[in-house]
mmCIF file of C-alpha atoms in Angstrom:
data_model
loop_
_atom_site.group_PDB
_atom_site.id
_atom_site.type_symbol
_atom_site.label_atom_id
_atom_site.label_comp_id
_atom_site.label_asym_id
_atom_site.label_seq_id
_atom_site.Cartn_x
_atom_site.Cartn_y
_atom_site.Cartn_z
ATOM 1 C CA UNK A 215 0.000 0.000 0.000
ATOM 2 C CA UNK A 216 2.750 2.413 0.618
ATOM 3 C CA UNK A 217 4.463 1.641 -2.679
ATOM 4 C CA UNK A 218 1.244 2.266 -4.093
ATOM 5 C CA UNK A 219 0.771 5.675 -2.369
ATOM 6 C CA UNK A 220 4.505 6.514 -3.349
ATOM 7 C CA UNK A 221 4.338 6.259 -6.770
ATOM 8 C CA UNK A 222 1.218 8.155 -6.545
ATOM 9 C CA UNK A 223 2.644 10.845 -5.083
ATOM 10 C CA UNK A 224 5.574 11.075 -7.667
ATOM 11 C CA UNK A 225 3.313 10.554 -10.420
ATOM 12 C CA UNK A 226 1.571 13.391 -8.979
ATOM 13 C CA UNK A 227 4.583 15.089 -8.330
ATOM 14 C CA UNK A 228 6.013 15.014 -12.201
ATOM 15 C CA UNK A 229 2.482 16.108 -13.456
ATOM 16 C CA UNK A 230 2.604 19.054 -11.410
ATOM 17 C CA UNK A 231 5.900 19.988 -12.399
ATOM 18 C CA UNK A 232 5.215 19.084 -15.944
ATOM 19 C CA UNK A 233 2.640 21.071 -15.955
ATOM 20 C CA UNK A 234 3.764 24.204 -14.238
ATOM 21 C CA UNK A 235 6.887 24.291 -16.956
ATOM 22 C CA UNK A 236 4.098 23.894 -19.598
ATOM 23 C CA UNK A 237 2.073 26.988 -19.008
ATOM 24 C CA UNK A 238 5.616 28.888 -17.928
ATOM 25 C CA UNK A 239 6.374 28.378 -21.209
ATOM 26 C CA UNK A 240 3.254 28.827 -22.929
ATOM 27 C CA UNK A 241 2.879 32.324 -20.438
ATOM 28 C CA UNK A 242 6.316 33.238 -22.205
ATOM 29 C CA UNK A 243 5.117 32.434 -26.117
ATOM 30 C CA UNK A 244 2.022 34.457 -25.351
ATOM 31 C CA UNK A 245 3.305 37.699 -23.437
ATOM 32 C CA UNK A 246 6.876 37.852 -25.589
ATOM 33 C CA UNK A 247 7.684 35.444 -28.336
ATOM 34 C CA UNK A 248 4.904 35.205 -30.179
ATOM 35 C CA UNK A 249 4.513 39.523 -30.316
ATOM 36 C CA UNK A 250 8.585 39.126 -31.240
ATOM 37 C CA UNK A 251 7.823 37.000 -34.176
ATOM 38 C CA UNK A 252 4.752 38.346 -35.362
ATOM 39 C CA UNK A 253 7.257 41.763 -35.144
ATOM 40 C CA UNK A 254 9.796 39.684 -36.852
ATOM 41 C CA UNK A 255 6.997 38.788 -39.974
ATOM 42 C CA UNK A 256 6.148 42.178 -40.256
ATOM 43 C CA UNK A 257 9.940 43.237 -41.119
ATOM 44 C CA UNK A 258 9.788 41.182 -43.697
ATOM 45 C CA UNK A 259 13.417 40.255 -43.746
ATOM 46 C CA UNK A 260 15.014 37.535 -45.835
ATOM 47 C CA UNK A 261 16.358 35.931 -43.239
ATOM 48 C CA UNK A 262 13.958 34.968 -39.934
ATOM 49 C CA UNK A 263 16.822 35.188 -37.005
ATOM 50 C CA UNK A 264 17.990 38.492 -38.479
ATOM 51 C CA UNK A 265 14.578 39.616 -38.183
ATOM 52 C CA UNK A 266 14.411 38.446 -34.854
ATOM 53 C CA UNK A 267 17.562 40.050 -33.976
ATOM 54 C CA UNK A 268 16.528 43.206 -35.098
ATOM 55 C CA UNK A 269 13.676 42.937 -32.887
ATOM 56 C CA UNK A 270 15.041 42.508 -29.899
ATOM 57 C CA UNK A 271 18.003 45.322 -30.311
ATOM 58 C CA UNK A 272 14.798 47.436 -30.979
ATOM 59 C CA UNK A 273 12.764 46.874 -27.555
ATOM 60 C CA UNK A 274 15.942 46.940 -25.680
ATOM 61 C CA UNK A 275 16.808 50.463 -27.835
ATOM 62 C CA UNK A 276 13.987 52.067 -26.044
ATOM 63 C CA UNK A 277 15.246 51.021 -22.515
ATOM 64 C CA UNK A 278 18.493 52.745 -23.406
ATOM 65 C CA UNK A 279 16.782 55.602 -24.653
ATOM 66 C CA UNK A 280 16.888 57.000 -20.706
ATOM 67 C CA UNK A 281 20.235 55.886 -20.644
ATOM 68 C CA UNK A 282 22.316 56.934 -23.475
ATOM 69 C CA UNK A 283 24.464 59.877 -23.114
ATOM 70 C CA UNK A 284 25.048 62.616 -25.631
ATOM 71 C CA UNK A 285 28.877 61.893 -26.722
ATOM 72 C CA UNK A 286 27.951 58.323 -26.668
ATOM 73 C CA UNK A 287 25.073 58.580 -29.062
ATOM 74 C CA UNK A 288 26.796 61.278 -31.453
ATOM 75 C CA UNK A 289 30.223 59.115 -31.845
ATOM 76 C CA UNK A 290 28.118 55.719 -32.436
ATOM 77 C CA UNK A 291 26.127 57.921 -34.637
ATOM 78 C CA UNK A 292 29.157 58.963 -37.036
ATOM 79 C CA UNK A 293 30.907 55.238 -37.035
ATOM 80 C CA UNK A 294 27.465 53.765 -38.333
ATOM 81 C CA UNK A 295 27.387 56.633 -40.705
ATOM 82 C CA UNK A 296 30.963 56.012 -41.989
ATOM 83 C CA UNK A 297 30.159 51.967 -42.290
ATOM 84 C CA UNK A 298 26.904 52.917 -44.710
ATOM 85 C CA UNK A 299 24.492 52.590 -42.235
ATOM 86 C CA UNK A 300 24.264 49.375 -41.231
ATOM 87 C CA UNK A 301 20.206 48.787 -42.481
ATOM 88 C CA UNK A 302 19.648 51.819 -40.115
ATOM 89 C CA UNK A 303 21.373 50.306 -36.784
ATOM 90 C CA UNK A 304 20.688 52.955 -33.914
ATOM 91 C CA UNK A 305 23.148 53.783 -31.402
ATOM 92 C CA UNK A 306 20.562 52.936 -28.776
ATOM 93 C CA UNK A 307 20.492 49.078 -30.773
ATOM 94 C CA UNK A 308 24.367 49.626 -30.759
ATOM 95 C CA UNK A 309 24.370 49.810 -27.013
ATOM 96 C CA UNK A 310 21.934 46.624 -26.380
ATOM 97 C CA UNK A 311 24.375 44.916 -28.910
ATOM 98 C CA UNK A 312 26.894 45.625 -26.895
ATOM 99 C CA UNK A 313 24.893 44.838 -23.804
ATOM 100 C CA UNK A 314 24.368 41.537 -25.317
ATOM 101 C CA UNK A 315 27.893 40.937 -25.924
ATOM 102 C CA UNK A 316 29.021 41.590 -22.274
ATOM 103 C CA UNK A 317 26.540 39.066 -21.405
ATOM 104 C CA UNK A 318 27.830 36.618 -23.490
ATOM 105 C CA UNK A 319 31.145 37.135 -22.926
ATOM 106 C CA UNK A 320 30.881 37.099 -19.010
ATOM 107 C CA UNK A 321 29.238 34.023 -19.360
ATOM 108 C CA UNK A 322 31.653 32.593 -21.827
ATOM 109 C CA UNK A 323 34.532 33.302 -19.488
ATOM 110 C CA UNK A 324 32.675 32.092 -16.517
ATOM 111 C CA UNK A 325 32.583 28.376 -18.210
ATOM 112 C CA UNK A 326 36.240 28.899 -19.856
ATOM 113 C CA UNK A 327 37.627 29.319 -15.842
ATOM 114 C CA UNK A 328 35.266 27.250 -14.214
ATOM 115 C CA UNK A 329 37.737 23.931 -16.098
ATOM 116 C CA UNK A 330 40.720 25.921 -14.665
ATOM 117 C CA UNK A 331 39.376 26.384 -11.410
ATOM 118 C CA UNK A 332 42.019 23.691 -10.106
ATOM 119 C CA UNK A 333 45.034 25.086 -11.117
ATOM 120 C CA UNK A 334 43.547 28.976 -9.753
ATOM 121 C CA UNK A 335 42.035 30.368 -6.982
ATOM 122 C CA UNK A 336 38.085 31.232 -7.054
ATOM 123 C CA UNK A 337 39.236 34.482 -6.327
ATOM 124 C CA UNK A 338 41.777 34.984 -9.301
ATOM 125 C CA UNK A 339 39.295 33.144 -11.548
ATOM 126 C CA UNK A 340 36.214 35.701 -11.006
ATOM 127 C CA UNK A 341 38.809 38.380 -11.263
ATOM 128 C CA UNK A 342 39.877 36.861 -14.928
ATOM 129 C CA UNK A 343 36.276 37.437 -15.694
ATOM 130 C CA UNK A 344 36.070 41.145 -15.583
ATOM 131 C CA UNK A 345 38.062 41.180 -18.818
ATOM 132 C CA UNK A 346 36.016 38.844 -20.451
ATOM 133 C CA UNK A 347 33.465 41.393 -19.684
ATOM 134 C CA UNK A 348 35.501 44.673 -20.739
ATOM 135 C CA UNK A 349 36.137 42.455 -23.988
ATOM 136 C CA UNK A 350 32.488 41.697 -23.965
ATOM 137 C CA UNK A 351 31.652 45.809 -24.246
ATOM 138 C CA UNK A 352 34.243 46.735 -26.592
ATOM 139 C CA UNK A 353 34.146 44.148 -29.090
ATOM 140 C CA UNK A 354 31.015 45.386 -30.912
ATOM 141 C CA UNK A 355 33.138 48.690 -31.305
ATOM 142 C CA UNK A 356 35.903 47.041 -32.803
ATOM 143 C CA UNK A 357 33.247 44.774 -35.343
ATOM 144 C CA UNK A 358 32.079 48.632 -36.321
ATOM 145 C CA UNK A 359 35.434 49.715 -36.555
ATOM 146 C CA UNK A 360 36.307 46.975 -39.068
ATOM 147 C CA UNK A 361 32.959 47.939 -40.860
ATOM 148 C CA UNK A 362 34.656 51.312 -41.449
ATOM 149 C CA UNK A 363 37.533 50.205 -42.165
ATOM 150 C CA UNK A 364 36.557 47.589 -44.718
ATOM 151 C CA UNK A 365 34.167 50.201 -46.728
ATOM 152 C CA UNK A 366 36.819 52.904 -46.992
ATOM 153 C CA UNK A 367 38.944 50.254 -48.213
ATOM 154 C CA UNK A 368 36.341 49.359 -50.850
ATOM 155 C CA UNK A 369 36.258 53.647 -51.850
ATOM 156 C CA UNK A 370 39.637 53.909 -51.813
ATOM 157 C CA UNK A 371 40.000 51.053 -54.613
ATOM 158 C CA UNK A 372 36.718 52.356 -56.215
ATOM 159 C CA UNK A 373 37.904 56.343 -56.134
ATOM 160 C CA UNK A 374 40.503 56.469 -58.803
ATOM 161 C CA UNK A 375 38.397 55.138 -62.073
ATOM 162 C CA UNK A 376 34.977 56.741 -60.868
ATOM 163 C CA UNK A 377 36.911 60.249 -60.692
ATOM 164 C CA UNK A 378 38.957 59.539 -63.986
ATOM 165 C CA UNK A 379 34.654 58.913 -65.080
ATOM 166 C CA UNK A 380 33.632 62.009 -63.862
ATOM 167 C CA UNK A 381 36.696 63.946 -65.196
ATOM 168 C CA UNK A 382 36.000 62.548 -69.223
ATOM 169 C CA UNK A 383 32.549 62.880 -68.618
ATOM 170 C CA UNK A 384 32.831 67.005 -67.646
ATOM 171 C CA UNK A 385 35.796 67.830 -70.243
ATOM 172 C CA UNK A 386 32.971 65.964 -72.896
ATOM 173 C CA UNK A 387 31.011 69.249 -72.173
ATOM 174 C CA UNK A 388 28.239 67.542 -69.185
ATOM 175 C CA UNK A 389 27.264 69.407 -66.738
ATOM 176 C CA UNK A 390 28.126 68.126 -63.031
ATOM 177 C CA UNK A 391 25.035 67.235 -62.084
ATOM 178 C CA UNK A 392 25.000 64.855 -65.216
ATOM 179 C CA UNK A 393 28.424 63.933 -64.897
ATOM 180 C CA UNK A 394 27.283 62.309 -61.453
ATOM 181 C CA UNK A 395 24.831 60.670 -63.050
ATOM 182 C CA UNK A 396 27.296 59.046 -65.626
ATOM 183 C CA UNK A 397 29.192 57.778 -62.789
ATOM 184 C CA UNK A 398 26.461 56.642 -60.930
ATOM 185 C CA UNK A 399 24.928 54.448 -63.392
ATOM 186 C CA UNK A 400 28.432 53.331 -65.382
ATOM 187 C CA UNK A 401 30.653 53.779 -62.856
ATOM 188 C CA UNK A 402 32.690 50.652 -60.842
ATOM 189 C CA UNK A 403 29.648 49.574 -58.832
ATOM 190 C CA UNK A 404 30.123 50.037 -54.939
ATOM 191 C CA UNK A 405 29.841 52.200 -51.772
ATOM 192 C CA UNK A 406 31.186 55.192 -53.589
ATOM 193 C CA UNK A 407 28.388 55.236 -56.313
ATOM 194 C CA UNK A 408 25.868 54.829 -54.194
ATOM 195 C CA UNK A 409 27.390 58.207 -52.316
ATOM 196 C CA UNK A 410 27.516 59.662 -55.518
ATOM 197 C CA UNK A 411 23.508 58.539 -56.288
ATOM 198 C CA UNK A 412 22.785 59.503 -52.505
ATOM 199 C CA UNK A 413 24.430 63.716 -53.341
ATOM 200 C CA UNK A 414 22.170 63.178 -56.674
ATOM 201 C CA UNK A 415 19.191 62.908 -54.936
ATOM 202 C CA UNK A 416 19.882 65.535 -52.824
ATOM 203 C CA UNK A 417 21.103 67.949 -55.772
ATOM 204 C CA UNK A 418 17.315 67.093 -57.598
ATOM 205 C CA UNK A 419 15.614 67.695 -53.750
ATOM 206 C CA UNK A 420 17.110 71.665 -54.213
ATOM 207 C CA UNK A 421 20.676 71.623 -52.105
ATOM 208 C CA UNK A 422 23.388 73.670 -53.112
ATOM 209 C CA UNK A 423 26.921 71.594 -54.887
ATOM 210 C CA UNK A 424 28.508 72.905 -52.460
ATOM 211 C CA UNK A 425 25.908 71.911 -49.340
ATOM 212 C CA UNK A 426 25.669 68.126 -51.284
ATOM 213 C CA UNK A 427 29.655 67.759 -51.382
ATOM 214 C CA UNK A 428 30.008 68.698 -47.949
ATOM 215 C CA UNK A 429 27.335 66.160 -46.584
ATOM 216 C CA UNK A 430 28.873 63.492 -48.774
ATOM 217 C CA UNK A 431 32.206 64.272 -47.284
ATOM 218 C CA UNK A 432 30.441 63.842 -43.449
ATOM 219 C CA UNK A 433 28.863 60.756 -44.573
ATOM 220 C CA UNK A 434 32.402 58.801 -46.002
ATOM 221 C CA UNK A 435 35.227 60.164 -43.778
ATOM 222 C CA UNK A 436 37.636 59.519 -45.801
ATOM 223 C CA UNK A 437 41.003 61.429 -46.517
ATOM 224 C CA UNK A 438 41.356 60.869 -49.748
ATOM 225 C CA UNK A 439 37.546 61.752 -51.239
ATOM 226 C CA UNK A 440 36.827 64.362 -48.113
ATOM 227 C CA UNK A 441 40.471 66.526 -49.829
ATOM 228 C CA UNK A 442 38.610 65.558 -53.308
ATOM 229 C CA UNK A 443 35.799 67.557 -52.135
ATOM 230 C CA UNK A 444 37.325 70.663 -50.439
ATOM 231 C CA UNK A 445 38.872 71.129 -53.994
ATOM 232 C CA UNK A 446 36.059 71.327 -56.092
ATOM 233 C CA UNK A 447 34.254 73.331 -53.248
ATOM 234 C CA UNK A 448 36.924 75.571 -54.163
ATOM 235 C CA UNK A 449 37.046 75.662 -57.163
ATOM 236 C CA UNK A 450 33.332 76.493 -57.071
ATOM 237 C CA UNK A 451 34.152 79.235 -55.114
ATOM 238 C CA UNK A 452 36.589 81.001 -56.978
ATOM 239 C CA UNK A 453 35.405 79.795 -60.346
ATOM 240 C CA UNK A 454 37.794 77.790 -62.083
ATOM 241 C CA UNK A 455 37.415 75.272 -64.683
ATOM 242 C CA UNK A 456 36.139 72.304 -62.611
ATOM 243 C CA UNK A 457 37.438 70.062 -65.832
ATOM 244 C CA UNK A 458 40.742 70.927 -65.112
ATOM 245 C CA UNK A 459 40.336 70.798 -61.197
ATOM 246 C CA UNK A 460 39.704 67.361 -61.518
ATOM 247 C CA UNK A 461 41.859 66.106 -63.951
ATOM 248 C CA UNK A 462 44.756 67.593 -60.939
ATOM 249 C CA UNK A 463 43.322 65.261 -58.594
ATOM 250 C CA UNK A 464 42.860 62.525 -60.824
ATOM 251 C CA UNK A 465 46.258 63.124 -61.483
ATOM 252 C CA UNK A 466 47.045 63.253 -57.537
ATOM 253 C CA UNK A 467 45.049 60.089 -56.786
ATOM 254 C CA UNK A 468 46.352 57.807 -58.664
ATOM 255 C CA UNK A 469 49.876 58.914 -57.420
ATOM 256 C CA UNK A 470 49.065 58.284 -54.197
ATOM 257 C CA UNK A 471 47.610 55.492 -55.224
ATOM 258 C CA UNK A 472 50.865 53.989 -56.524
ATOM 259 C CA UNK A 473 52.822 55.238 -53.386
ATOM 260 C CA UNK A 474 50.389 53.368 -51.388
ATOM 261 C CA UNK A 475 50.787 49.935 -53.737
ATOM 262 C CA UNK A 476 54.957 50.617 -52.978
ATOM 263 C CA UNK A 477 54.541 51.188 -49.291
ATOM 264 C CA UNK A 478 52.806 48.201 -48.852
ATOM 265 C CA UNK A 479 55.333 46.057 -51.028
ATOM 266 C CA UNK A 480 58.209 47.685 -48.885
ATOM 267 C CA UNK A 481 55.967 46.247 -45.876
ATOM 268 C CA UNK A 482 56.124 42.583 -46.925
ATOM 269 C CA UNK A 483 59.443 41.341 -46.425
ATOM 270 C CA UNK A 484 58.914 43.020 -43.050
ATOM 271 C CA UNK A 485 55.879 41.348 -42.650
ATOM 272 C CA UNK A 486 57.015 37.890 -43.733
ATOM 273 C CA UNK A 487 59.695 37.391 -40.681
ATOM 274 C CA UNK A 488 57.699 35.857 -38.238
ATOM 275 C CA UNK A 489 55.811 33.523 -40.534
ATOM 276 C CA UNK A 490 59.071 32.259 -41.668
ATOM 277 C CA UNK A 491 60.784 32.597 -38.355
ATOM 278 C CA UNK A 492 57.810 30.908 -36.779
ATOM 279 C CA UNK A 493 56.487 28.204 -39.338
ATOM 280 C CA UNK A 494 59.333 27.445 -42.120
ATOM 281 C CA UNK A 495 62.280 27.525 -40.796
ATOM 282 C CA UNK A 496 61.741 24.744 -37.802
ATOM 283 C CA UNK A 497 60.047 22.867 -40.368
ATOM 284 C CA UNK A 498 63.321 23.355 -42.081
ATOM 285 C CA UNK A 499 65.422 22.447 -39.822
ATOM 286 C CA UNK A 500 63.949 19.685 -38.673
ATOM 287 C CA UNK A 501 63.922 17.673 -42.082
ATOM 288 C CA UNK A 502 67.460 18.801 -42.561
ATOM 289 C CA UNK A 503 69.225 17.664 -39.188
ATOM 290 C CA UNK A 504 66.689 15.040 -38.125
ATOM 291 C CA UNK A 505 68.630 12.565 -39.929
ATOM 292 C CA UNK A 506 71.848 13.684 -38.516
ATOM 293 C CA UNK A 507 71.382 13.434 -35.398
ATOM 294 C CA UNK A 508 69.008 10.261 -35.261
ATOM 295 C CA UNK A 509 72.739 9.063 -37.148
ATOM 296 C CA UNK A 510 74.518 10.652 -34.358
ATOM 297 C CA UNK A 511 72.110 8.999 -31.040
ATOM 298 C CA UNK A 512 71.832 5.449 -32.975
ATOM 299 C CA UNK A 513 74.308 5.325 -35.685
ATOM 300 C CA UNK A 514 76.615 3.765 -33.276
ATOM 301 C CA UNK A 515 74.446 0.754 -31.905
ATOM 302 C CA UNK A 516 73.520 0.182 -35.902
#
């Protein structure tokens, strides 16, 4: 009878439980996941988890809303700008990314120390975890850094024919405005012509050349195109011939251009030590003298 009773009672026992993580769970599709996906649906994104994702850095953008301070939000602001845009990331979505990461990264390095916890101290291992955590915050910075990076790179190879472009398409008698357009539409296809179709637009919406190169220049910042600019900007000014303007920096760019290609050949012997230092060489050595000396420790008892 007591067996009886006691496997009543856990029967009873795993229902209850069963069910109590059942309507949890449903309480949790009902009051967030299913508004996230139906969110998600609406976004209409060709991917399902980057929909998602985009979700949830929005609702957690207007928590940081209160929290976001001013040279926070404008220096976010211009890296996202610089990158393209990022499908219009937010620096409030920036900071729950980067909320996200420190989470992830704490608990990351909580798991990587907890198997080293016998050869260190509780104490020294929690204390390994802040960094974890500091990486956690700053990596997102770094991934928009390397957005930057990677798009000037992609301008900076695209620059030189799309000016050379612009500069034929002015000396064939075109007006700039048109010239623009030329590039734009038979131009090297990239970030830079879609800069070039983004100061179009705002040319045909009524903004001075000189107002539409100098939000094209805050938009890029880079060296090379932002010096571009200042040059026609002044040669608008003072009103010379902006077909000769630009054939000078043309001219200019793809100098600099080939300076750059000899700097960075001058860089790879430099470069090329510690792969060979570190890889080749042992590998070297060791197929050289391995014979010699096994002939040296067993030559003798052969």
């Amino acid at each position: 009878m007591e067996d009886i009773l006691g496997s009543l009672m856990t029967l009873l026992a795993f229902l209850g439980t069963f069910g109590a993580v059942f309507f949890l769970l449903m309480a949790i599709w009902e009051g967030f996941l299913k508004k996230f996906m139906t969110e998600a649906r609406g976004l209409e994104d060709s991917s399902t988890i980057k929909a998602f994702r985009k979700v949830v850095l929005r609702r957690m953008a207007t928590i940081n809303q209160k929290f976001i301070w001013p040279n926070y939000d404008k220096r976010i602001r211009r890296r996202i700008t610089h990158a393209g845009g990022l499908d219009g990331l937010s620096p409030t979505e920036f900071m729950a990314a980067q909320q996200i990461s420190v989470v992830g990264f704490t608990l990351f390095g909580l798991i990587l120390l907890n198997f080293m916890n016998d050869s260190m101290g509780m104490d020294v291992a929690l204390w390994h975890t802040v960094w974890f955590t500091i990486l956690g915050w700053f990596f997102p910075e770094i991934w928009l850094r390397d957005q930057v990076v990677k798009r000037h790179f992609k301008m900076t190879r695209e620059l030189p024919y799309n000016l050379d472009l612009l500069t034929l398409s002015v000396e064939a008698g075109l007006d700039f405005q048109a010239a623009v357009d030329t590039v734009g539409k038979k131009g090297r296809q990239g970030p830079l012509t879609d800069e070039f179709a983004t100061m179009l637009k705002e040319l045909r919406m009524g903004k001075t050349r000189q107002e539409a190169l100098r939000s094209m220049a805050d938009r890029v910042g880079l060296a090379p195109l932002s010096r571009f600019i200042q040059a026609l900007i002044q040669a608008d000014r003072m009103g010379t011939s902006l077909g000769k303007v630009l054939r000078i920096q043309s001219t200019q760019l793809r100098i600099e251009r080939t300076q750059r290609a000899e700097k960075l050949a001058n860089e790879a012997p430099v470069k090329m030590i510690f792969p060979l230092v570190a890889c080749i060489f042992p590998t070297v050595f060791i197929v050289l003298f391995s014979p010699i000396i096994f002939q040296l420790l067993y030559g003798k008892h052969g």
